[in-house]
Amino acid sequence: MIRLGGGSTIGRVVATEALPAGPHQFHFWTAIDTAIGIGAIVRVDAENGRTVYAVVVDGRAYSDLATPLHEVVAAEGDPAGDRAPTRRTEIRLWTAAVLRHEPDEPIQPVPLADVLLATEQDVEAALRMDGYVRGEQPTGIPIGVYRAGGLAAPVYLDADFLLGPESAHLNISGVSGLATKTSAVEFLLSSIFQRLPSHKGSVAALCFNVKGPDLCFLDQPTELTEADEELYSVMGLAPRPFEKVHYFAPYKADGVNLNTLRSNAALVGDVQPLVWGLREVLDYHEVLLNRDDIDAKADAFLDFLADRVVDKQFRDEWGNTHRVGSFADLQLLFKAIFDGLEAAGRGDSWRTHHIATIRKVRNRLLNISTRCRGLVTDDGTVSDLPFGRFEDRSVYVLDVAGMDQLGQDLVFTRVVTRLREHLERGDLGVDHVVVFVDELNKYAPADGPDTYVRKMLLDISERGRYLGLVLFAAQQFRSQVHRRVVGNAGTLVFGRMDMDELAMPGYQVLSPATKIKLATLPPGALVVPRPPFSQPLFVRVPRPAVLQGPAGVKRFPPAADVPFEEAVVRQLTAMDKRIAPARIRDCIAGRREDDVRRALLATARTRPDDVEGYFKASLGPAVRREAAGRDQDATTPLRSVEDPYAT
Amino acid sequence: MADALRSAGGTVGAGALLTHVAPPVASPFGTASHVEGECILAIDVGGPAPPPEAVAFLDGIQRYAVEGRFGLVPVVRGYAAAAVLEREGTELGVARALQEEFLVVARSRLTPDQEAALEDVDLPIVECDAAERSHPILDVQLAAKAVQRRREVVEAELAAAHIEEAPGSWLVVDGSLGGIGALEDGARVVGLVKSHETQFLEGADLEVALTLPEGHRTSVFARTAGARGRVFSFYLRLWPWQEHDLLHGLVRIERPPGEAAVAEASEVSRWLLAERAPLSAPDGRWDRLIYPIRQVETFLRAQAGGWW
Ligand SMILES: Nc1ncnc2c1ncn2[C@@H]1O[C@H](COP(=O)(O)OP(=O)(O)OP(=O)(O)O)[C@@H](O)[C@H]1O
Ligand SMILES: [Mg+2]
């Protein structure tokens, strides 16, 4: 290959009546052995000072052979015969799509002049990056490296378009494994953290880990190849893992082992439990109802519970006083209602709510406490994200990969709604939050019922940019995601694509050669279509400088689930290495699991200096076991998800 | 009709439709003497064989335009160019090229003022013959001949340069060697003549030559006609002529006179047979025009561009 570097003449524009040069497309020829290819950026300088920047979208080679028959005649019909002593004259003829004219007006056909390989400055100009990479308040965020003919130039996105307010959101599509979607988002988050200029304010990322160990090791370094390191250096970025990462995971159904693959003893200590109570669930009860049927009556009853019952003194008609603070309390209330109605003998409604509605709501609510047993506690303890205290350049990873879809929906809805509320009030702690939702097609599918989660994602995509609430989403097939959610993404990125997907009408603007290139992109190569020309730009993206999920579980094998007592010991010793396991065992021996769990949770949430003392104090003195009545009606826990990698 | 021809030993042609009488042939006959044997024989050369490693191809072009006249005397502006393309491996590349532009006029028919006016034009002036009587067409033809002579001079210069600078290399020249000047015995120069206006052989010899089967050559003979010296020559049939006409696929090879010409005749024939590929079609002369020569011509035409 010829290494030319930018700025050298590599071709000449040709135009014939049949193949003219237009204002948006032109043709040029090069030497047979040329450094350019599909996706290369070129520049044409006219004598009158006009400059045109363009990207190569197609290439053809042909010889002066007028018809294949002439080859047959010359070879006397024998393809294996002697080679002709002379090679026919060949041409490499390229088609380029114009990216930019300078001056912008008037738009004229491309001049029939020399074609130059773009320099770094040309790449900046061609992609209109000069407007935001230079100047007093630059807002360029490196997204990858453009490479052609020996030139390696950084490509920037405009933070104003990526994080708002001009536009916002990023959507990345491509086939599994080869498109490197998740990796690319990790890289880009790191790039944002390193380069978001101070005048744009602070930024944090909230990542939902929805697939196995994908995002479980963002704080761990990894070995990079020299090629990757070079890419980092071209972009002026430091290849290092995230410095501030906070992990949250619900418990498994046993209520003590964390439901995450970051469960290796060396790491599990900094995973905080995500535990919600009745109040947290009831506020987002829409999630529970919209899945099967939207029912105004059930809605009304839920409102009644939320407004009049939960966390309040409530007297029923049968002389009982309730203070409902947990699912267990709620269970008792329902029992009282059903018993009371039955005793009265004509039990078809209670306080205007039909008994069928009451049953339905009861089933839904108790169902969630069962299906999300590790997330939702019966007893009213809560451990939540630090809303209001989000820190600049921090990543908050919510590991929901092991959760049931209903639980994931609940987590999404509640977390995003809280983010939104805080951002609206300006008291989240940071100015921007990037919410990363992988496998978006599961949460905002193109078809299927209009779920609350999808509505919420649509809402972020439409209004988030004014708030600093930014959605980064990835999915294999863009066509399987709700149109408007994708449509509102200001930045679209493609990794290797599926040919069937490329055959969809949305991709018609791409040339056949570009489509083929898209369908055969190697890992780490991405395409960033550039509005307003919608011509693709091919960039190289390095591996993120963090330990990737599969390698992470090799280096930090997840711990097997351990019995209750052992799990408590491990979690406490992970918080404080000085604790003697035997003392903990003694202290929890014979105690109710719920009480131990509550004390453990309180300790994990507080992170006191004196872990052991705090835990013991929270546990309180041993009291005689109460009658087990409370637990009588509890449904058996669901088994935890067997295959954590299953999607 | 075909049956009638065949039944009495004739050959069937292509039967192409013609409308005009062909223009008269300027010099239809020349003379020849036998060199290889006592009569002309058809010799099977044994099929194609790879060409020599070092080989180059030479051709020239000319153009002219009548710019005006002094009285009846035409003033012609001429252009002549030639190029040598050298083959390296299978690639053709320009090894040397020359082009020139000039005026052609019959000085003897101009007044001193007219001559001076032309001399002020920044182009060399080439003298051409003046006919005894003025004739609007013949006068221009005489000028055109002068242009052609310039082309031959340019070609000869390039050929000489090539022979001197690339001594081991073969040079295939489009057309007769007549214009190239004297060449030594053994000089690796081959003239490839596609037109057969002048016939040097006669009688049975001519019949053998013009009815050669594909892949055959004639015995070498010396053509003696013209002021252009003695050249050794033989015919070679590149493509079968049956179903076409006598001259289809027939070329006449010229070599500097000498023993080498005879000794190398079959070898040269074999590699010229290999030059049938790639085909120079869609050029109408594809049966006699080898691809590298066409490429020289293409280069020269592109270089001349819209010379006018
Ligand atoms: N920049 C890169 N260059 C080369 N290989 C990479 C790069 N980034 C990631 N990879 C490799 O590609 C593989 C897939 O990456 P990743 O998990 O990011 O893909 P994905 O598109 O998210 O896949 P899926 O749809 O299955 O989630 C990983 O093995 C990773 O190591
Ligand atoms: Mg992924």
Short mmCIF file of C-alpha atoms in Angstrom, two decimals, chain B residues 175-282:
data_model
loop_
_atom_site.label_atom_id
_atom_site.label_comp_id
_atom_site.label_asym_id
_atom_site.label_seq_id
_atom_site.Cartn_x
_atom_site.Cartn_y
_atom_site.Cartn_z
CA GLY B 175 4.42 -0.07 -40.31
CA SER B 176 7.34 -0.29 -42.65
CA LEU B 177 10.96 0.06 -41.56
CA GLY B 178 11.51 2.21 -44.66
CA GLY B 179 11.38 5.48 -42.79
CA ILE B 180 13.59 4.37 -39.92
CA GLY B 181 16.80 4.58 -41.88
CA ALA B 182 19.63 2.09 -42.23
CA LEU B 183 19.77 -0.64 -39.60
CA GLU B 184 22.49 -3.17 -38.99
CA ASP B 185 22.07 -6.83 -39.61
CA GLY B 186 20.77 -8.32 -36.39
CA ALA B 187 19.27 -5.09 -35.06
CA ARG B 188 16.34 -6.16 -32.95
CA VAL B 189 13.80 -4.12 -34.84
CA VAL B 190 10.62 -5.49 -36.31
CA GLY B 191 8.31 -3.61 -38.66
CA LEU B 192 4.73 -4.71 -38.53
CA VAL B 193 2.95 -3.80 -41.79
CA LYS B 194 -0.84 -4.03 -41.80
CA SER B 195 -1.65 -2.59 -45.19
CA HIS B 196 -0.93 -4.48 -48.29
CA GLU B 197 -1.18 -1.79 -50.95
CA THR B 198 2.13 -2.61 -52.47
CA GLN B 199 2.63 -6.17 -53.58
CA PHE B 200 6.23 -7.24 -53.96
CA LEU B 201 5.59 -10.87 -54.87
CA GLU B 202 3.88 -12.16 -57.95
CA GLY B 203 2.52 -15.33 -59.49
CA ALA B 204 2.63 -18.52 -57.41
CA ASP B 205 4.71 -16.76 -54.71
CA LEU B 206 1.98 -14.17 -54.24
CA GLU B 207 -0.70 -16.79 -54.08
CA VAL B 208 1.19 -18.70 -51.39
CA ALA B 209 1.64 -15.47 -49.42
CA LEU B 210 -1.96 -14.28 -49.62
CA THR B 211 -3.50 -17.66 -48.89
CA LEU B 212 -1.26 -18.54 -45.92
CA PRO B 213 -3.03 -20.63 -43.30
CA GLU B 214 -3.26 -19.36 -39.74
CA GLY B 215 -0.01 -19.66 -37.77
CA HIS B 216 2.12 -19.87 -40.92
CA ARG B 217 4.67 -17.50 -42.36
CA THR B 218 6.16 -17.26 -45.81
CA SER B 219 9.81 -17.74 -46.63
CA VAL B 220 11.85 -14.58 -46.11
CA PHE B 221 12.35 -12.42 -49.18
CA ALA B 222 14.00 -9.10 -49.85
CA ARG B 223 11.84 -6.25 -51.02
CA THR B 224 13.83 -3.96 -53.21
CA ALA B 225 11.41 -1.35 -54.42
CA GLY B 226 11.70 2.32 -53.66
CA ALA B 227 14.45 4.60 -52.62
CA ARG B 228 14.23 3.28 -49.11
CA GLY B 229 16.76 0.57 -49.37
CA ARG B 230 16.64 -3.13 -49.00
CA VAL B 231 14.58 -4.71 -46.26
CA PHE B 232 13.96 -8.36 -45.52
CA SER B 233 10.36 -9.35 -45.19
CA PHE B 234 7.90 -12.19 -44.78
CA TYR B 235 4.16 -12.58 -44.38
CA LEU B 236 2.54 -13.98 -41.26
CA ARG B 237 -1.08 -15.05 -40.81
CA LEU B 238 -2.30 -14.18 -37.30
CA TRP B 239 -5.95 -15.26 -37.69
CA PRO B 240 -7.69 -17.63 -40.12
CA TRP B 241 -8.84 -15.81 -43.21
CA GLN B 242 -11.43 -18.32 -44.41
CA GLU B 243 -14.92 -16.82 -44.15
CA HIS B 244 -13.30 -13.38 -44.39
CA ASP B 245 -11.05 -12.37 -47.25
CA LEU B 246 -7.46 -12.84 -48.29
CA LEU B 247 -6.01 -10.07 -46.17
CA HIS B 248 -7.78 -10.93 -42.93
CA GLY B 249 -5.25 -11.48 -40.15
CA LEU B 250 -2.35 -11.07 -42.58
CA VAL B 251 0.64 -8.96 -41.62
CA ARG B 252 3.91 -8.43 -43.34
CA ILE B 253 6.96 -8.39 -41.14
CA GLU B 254 10.02 -6.34 -42.00
CA ARG B 255 13.50 -6.85 -40.59
CA PRO B 256 16.86 -5.26 -41.29
CA PRO B 257 18.50 -7.27 -44.06
CA GLY B 258 20.90 -9.96 -42.94
CA GLU B 259 21.23 -13.50 -41.78
CA ALA B 260 19.55 -12.87 -38.47
CA ALA B 261 16.33 -11.92 -40.20
CA VAL B 262 16.11 -15.37 -41.72
CA ALA B 263 17.34 -17.23 -38.67
CA GLU B 264 14.87 -15.45 -36.37
CA ALA B 265 11.88 -15.41 -38.69
CA SER B 266 10.01 -18.28 -37.04
CA GLU B 267 10.85 -17.17 -33.53
CA VAL B 268 9.62 -13.64 -34.19
CA SER B 269 6.52 -15.10 -35.79
CA ARG B 270 5.79 -17.20 -32.76
CA TRP B 271 5.85 -14.32 -30.34
CA LEU B 272 3.86 -12.12 -32.63
CA LEU B 273 1.25 -14.87 -32.60
CA ALA B 274 1.24 -14.57 -28.79
CA GLU B 275 0.57 -10.84 -29.16
CA ARG B 276 -2.88 -11.65 -30.54
CA ALA B 277 -4.01 -11.46 -26.91
CA PRO B 278 -5.29 -9.20 -25.61
CA LEU B 279 -7.39 -8.45 -28.62
CA SER B 280 -7.29 -4.88 -29.83
CA ALA B 281 -10.99 -5.02 -30.72
CA PRO B 282 -13.24 -3.04 -30.91
#
